[in-house]
mmCIF file of N, CA and C and ligand atoms in Angstrom:
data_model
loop_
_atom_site.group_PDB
_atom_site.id
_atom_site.type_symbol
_atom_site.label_atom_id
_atom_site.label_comp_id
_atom_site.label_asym_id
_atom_site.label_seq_id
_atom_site.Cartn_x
_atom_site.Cartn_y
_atom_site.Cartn_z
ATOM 1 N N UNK G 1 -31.236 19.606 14.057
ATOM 2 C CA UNK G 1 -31.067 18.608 15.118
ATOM 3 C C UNK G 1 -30.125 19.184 16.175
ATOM 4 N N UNK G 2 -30.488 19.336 17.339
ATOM 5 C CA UNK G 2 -29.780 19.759 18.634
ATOM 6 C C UNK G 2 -29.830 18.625 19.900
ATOM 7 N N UNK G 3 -28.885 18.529 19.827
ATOM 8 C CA UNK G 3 -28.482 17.581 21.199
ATOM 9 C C UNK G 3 -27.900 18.635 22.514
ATOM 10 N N UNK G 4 -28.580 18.972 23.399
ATOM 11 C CA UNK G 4 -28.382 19.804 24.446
ATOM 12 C C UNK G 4 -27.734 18.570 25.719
ATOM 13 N N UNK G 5 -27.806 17.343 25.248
ATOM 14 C CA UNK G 5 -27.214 16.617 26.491
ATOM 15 C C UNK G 5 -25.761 15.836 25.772
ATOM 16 N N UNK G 6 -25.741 16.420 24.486
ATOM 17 C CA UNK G 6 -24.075 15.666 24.083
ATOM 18 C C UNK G 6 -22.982 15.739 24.985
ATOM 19 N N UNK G 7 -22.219 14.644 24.720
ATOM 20 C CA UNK G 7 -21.900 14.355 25.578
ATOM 21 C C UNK G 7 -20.226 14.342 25.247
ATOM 22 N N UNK G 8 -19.847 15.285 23.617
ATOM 23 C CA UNK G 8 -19.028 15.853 23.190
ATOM 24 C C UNK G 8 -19.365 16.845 22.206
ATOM 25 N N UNK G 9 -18.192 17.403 21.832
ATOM 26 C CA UNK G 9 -18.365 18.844 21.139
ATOM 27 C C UNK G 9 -19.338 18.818 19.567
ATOM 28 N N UNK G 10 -18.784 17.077 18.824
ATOM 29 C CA UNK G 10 -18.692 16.939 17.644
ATOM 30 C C UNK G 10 -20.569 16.354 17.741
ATOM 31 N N UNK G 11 -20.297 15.904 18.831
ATOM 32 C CA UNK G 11 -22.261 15.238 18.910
ATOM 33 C C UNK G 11 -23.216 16.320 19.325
ATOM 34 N N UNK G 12 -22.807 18.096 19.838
ATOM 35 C CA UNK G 12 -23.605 18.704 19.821
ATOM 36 C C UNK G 12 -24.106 19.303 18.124
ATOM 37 N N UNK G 13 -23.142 19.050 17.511
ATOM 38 C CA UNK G 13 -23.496 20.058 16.164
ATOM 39 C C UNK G 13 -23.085 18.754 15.316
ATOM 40 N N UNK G 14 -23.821 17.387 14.940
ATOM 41 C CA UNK G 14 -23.325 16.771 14.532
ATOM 42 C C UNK G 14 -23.474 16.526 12.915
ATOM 43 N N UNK G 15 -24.083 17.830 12.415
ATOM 44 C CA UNK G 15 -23.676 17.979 11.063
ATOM 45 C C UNK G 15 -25.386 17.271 10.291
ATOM 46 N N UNK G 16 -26.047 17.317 9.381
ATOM 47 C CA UNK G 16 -27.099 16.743 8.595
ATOM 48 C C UNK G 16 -26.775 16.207 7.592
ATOM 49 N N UNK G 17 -26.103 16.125 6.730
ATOM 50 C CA UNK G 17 -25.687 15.557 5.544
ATOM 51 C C UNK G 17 -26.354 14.354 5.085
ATOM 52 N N UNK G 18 -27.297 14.315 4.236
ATOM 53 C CA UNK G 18 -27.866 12.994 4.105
ATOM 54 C C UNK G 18 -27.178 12.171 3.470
ATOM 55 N N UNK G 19 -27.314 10.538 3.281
ATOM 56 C CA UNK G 19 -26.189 9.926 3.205
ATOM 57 C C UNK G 19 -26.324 9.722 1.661
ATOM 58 N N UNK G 20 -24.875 9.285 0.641
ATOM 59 C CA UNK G 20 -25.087 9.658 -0.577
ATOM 60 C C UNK G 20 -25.814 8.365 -1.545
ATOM 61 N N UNK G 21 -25.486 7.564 -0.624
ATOM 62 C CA UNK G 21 -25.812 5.990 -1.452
ATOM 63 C C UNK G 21 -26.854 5.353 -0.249
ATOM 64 N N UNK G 22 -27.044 3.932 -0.812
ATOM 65 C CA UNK G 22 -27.795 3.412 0.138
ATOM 66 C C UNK G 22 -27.460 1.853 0.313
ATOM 67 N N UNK G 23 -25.883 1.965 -0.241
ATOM 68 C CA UNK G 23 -25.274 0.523 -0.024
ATOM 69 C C UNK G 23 -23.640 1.553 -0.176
ATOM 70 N N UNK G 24 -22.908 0.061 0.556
ATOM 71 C CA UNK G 24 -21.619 0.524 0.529
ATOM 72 C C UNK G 24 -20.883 0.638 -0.793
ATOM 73 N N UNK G 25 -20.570 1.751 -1.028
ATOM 74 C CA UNK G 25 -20.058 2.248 -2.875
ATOM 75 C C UNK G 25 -18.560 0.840 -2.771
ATOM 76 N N UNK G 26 -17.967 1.261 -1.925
ATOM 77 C CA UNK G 26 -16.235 0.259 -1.719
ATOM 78 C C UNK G 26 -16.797 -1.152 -1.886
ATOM 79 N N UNK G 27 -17.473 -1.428 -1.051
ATOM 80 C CA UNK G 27 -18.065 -3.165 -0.893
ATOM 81 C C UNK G 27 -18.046 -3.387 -2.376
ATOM 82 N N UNK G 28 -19.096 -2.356 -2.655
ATOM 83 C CA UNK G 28 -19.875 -3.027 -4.146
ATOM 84 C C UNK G 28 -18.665 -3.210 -5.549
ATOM 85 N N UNK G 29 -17.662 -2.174 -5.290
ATOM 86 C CA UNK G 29 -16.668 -2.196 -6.027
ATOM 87 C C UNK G 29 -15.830 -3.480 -5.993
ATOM 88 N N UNK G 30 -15.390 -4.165 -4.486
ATOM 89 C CA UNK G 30 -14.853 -4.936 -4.571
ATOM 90 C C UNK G 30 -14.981 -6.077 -4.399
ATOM 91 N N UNK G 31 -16.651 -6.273 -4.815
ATOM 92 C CA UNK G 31 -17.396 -7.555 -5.116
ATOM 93 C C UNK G 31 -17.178 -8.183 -3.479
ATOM 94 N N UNK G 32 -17.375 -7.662 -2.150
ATOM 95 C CA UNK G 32 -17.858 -7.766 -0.993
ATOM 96 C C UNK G 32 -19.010 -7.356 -0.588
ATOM 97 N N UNK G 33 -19.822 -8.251 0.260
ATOM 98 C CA UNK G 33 -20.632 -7.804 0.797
ATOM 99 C C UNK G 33 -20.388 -7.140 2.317
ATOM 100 N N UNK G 34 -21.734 -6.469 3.844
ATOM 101 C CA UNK G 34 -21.113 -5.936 4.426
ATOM 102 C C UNK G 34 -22.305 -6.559 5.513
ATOM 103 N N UNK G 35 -22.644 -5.971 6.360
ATOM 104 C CA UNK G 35 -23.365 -6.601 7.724
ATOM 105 C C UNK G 35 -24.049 -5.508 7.949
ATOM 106 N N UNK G 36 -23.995 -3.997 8.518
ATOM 107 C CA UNK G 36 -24.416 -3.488 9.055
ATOM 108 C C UNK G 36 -23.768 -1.623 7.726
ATOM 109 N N UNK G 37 -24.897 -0.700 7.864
ATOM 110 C CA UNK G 37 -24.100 0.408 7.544
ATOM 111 C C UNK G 37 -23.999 1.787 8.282
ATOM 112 N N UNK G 38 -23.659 2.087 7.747
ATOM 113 C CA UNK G 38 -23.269 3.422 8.563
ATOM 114 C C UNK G 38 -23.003 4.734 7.699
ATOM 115 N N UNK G 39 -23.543 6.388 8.307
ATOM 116 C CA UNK G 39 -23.139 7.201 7.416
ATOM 117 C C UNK G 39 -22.477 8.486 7.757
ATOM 118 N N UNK G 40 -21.432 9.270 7.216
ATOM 119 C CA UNK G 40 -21.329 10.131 8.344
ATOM 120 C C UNK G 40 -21.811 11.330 7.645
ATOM 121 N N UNK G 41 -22.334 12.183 8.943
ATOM 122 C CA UNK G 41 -22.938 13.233 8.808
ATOM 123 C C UNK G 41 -22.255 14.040 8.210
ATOM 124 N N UNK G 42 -20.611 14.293 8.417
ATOM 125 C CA UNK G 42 -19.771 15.429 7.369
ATOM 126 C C UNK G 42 -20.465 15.996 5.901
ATOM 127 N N UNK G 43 -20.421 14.482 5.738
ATOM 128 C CA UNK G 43 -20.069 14.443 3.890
ATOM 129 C C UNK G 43 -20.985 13.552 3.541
ATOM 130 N N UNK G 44 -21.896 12.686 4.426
ATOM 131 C CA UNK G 44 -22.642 11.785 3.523
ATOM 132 C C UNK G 44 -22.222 10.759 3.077
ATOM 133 N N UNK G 45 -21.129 10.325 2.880
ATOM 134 C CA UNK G 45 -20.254 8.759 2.864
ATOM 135 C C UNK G 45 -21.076 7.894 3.408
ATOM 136 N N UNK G 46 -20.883 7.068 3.001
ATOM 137 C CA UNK G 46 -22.210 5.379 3.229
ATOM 138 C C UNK G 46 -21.006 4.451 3.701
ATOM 139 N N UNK G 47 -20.540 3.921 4.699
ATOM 140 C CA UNK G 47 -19.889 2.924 4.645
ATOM 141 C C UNK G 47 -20.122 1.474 5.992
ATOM 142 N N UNK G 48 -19.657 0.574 5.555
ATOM 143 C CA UNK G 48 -19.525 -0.372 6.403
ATOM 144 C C UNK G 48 -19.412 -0.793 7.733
ATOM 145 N N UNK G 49 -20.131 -1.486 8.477
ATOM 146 C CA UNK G 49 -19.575 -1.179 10.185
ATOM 147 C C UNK G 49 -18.249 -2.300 10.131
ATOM 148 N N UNK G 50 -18.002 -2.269 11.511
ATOM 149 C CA UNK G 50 -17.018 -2.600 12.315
ATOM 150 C C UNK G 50 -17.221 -3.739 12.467
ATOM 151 N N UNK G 51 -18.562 -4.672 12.245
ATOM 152 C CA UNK G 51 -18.659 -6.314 11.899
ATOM 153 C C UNK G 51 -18.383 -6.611 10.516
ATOM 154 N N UNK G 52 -18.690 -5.468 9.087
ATOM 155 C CA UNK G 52 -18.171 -6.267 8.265
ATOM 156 C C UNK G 52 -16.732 -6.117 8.193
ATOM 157 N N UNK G 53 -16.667 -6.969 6.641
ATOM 158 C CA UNK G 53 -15.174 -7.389 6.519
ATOM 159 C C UNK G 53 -14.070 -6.111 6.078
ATOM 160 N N UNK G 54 -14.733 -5.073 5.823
ATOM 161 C CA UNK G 54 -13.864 -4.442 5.016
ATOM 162 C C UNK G 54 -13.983 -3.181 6.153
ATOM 163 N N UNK G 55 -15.081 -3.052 7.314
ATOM 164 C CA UNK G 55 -14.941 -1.826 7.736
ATOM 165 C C UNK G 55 -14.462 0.078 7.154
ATOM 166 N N UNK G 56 -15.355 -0.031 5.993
ATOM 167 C CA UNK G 56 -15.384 1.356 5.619
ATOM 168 C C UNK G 56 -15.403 2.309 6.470
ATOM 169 N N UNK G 57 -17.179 2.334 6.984
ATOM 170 C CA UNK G 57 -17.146 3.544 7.745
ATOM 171 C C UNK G 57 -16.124 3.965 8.556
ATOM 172 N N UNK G 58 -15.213 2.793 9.382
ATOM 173 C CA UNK G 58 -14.116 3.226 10.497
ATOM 174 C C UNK G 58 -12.938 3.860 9.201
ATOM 175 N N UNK G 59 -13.140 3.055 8.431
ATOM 176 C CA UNK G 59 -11.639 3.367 7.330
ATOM 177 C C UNK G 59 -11.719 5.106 6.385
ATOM 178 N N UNK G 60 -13.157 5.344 6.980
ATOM 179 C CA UNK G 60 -13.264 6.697 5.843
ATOM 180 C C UNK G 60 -12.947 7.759 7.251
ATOM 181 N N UNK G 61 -13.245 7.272 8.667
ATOM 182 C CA UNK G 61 -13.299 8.636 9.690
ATOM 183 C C UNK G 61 -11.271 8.657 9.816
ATOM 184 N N UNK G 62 -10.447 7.727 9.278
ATOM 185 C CA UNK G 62 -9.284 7.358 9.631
ATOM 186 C C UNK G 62 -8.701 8.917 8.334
ATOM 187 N N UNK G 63 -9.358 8.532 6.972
ATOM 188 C CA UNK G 63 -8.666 8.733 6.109
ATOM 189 C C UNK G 63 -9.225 10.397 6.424
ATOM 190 N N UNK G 64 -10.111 10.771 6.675
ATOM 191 C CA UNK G 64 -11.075 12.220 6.849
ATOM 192 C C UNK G 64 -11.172 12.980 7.955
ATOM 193 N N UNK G 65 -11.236 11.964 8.903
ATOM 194 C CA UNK G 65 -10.926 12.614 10.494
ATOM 195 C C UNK G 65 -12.908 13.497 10.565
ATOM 196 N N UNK G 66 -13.656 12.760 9.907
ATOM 197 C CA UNK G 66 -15.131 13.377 10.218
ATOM 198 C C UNK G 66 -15.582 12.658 11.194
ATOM 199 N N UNK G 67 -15.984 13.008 12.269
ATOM 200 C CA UNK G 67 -16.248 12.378 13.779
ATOM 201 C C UNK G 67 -17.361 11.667 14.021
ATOM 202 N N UNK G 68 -18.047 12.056 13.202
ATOM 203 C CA UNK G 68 -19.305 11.717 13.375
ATOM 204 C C UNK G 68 -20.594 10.781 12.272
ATOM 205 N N UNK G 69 -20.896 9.489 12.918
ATOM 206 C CA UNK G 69 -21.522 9.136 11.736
ATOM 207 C C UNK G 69 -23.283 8.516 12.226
ATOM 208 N N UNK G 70 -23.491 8.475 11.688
ATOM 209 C CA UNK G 70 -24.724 7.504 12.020
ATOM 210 C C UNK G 70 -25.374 6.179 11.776
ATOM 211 N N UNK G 71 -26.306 5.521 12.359
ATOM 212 C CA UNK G 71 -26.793 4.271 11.504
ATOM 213 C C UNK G 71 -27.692 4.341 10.338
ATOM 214 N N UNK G 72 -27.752 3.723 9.246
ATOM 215 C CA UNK G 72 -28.474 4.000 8.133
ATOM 216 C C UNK G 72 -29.694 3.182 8.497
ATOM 217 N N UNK G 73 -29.378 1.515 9.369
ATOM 218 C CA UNK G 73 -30.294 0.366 9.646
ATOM 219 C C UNK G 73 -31.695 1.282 10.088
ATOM 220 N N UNK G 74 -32.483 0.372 9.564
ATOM 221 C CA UNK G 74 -34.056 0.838 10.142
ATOM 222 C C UNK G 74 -33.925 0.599 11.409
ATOM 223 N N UNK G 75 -34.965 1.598 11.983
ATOM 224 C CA UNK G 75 -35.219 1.367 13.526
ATOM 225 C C UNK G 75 -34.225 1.941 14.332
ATOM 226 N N UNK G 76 -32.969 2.202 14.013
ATOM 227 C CA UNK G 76 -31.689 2.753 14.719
ATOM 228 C C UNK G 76 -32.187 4.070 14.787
ATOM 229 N N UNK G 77 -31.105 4.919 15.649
ATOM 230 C CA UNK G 77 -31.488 6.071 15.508
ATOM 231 C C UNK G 77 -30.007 6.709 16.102
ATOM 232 N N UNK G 78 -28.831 5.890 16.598
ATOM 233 C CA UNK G 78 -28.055 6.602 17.382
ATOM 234 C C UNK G 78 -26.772 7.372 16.241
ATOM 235 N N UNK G 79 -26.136 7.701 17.434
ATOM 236 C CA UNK G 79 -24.559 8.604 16.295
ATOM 237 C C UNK G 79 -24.022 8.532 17.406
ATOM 238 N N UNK G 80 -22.598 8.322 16.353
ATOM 239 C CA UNK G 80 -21.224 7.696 17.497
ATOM 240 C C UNK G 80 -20.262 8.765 16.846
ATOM 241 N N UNK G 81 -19.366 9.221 18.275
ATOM 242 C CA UNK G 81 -18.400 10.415 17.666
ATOM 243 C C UNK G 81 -17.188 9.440 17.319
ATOM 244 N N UNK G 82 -16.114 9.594 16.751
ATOM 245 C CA UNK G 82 -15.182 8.349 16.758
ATOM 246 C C UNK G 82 -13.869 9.036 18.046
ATOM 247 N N UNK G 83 -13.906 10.326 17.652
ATOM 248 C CA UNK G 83 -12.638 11.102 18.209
ATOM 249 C C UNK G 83 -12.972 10.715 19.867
ATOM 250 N N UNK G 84 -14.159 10.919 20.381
ATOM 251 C CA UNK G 84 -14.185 10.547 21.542
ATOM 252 C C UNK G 84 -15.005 9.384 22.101
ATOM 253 N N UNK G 85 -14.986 8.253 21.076
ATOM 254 C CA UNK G 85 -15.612 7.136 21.158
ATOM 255 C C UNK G 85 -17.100 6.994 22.383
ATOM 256 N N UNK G 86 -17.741 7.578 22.188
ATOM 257 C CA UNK G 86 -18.902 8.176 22.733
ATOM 258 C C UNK G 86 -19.949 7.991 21.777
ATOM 259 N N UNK G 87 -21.331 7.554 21.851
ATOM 260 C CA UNK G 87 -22.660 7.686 21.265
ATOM 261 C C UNK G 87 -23.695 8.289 22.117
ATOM 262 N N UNK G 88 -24.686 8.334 20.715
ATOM 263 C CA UNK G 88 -25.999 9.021 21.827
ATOM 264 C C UNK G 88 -27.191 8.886 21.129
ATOM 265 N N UNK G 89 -28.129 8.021 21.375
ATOM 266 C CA UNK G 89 -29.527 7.680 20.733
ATOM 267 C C UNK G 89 -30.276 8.656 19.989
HETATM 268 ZN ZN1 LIG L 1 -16.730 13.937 19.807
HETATM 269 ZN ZN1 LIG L 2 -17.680 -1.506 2.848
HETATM 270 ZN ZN1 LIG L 3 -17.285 12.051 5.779
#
């Protein structure tokens, strides 16, 4: 995957990693549910958006500093860098 119009460093090479789960591993642990998911390309981490309650995905790029994640939702297709709060379809 090459993005020649990124629109930062981390969204030209934004990594393949397929994601490891297909629900949020944290949610499910702590008997929460979530709204929306998300995965990042680093490492494959599955986590939560920024509408649910527990916000994983933001809480794993905090603890990891991996920039880059994607949507898991059908039909989506974009990736958001976090470092330079920037996306790209
Ligand atoms: Zn970036
Ligand atoms: Zn979660
Ligand atoms: Zn990661």
């Amino acid at each position: 995957m090459s993005h020649v119009d990124a629109p930062c460093p981390h969204l030209e090479h934004p990594g393949n990693t397929s994601p490891t789960s297909r629900v949020c591993d944290e949610c499910v642990a702590l008997g929460d549910g979530w709204v929306h998911l998300r995965a990042c390309l680093a490492c494959g981490h599955v986590g939560c958006c920024d509408s649910s309650k527990n916000k994983h995905a933001t809480r794993h790029f905090h603890a990891t500093r991996h920039p880059v994640i994607r949507s898991l939702e059908a039909g989506e297709r974009w990736l958001w860098c976090y470092v330079d709060e920037v996306g790209i379809e």
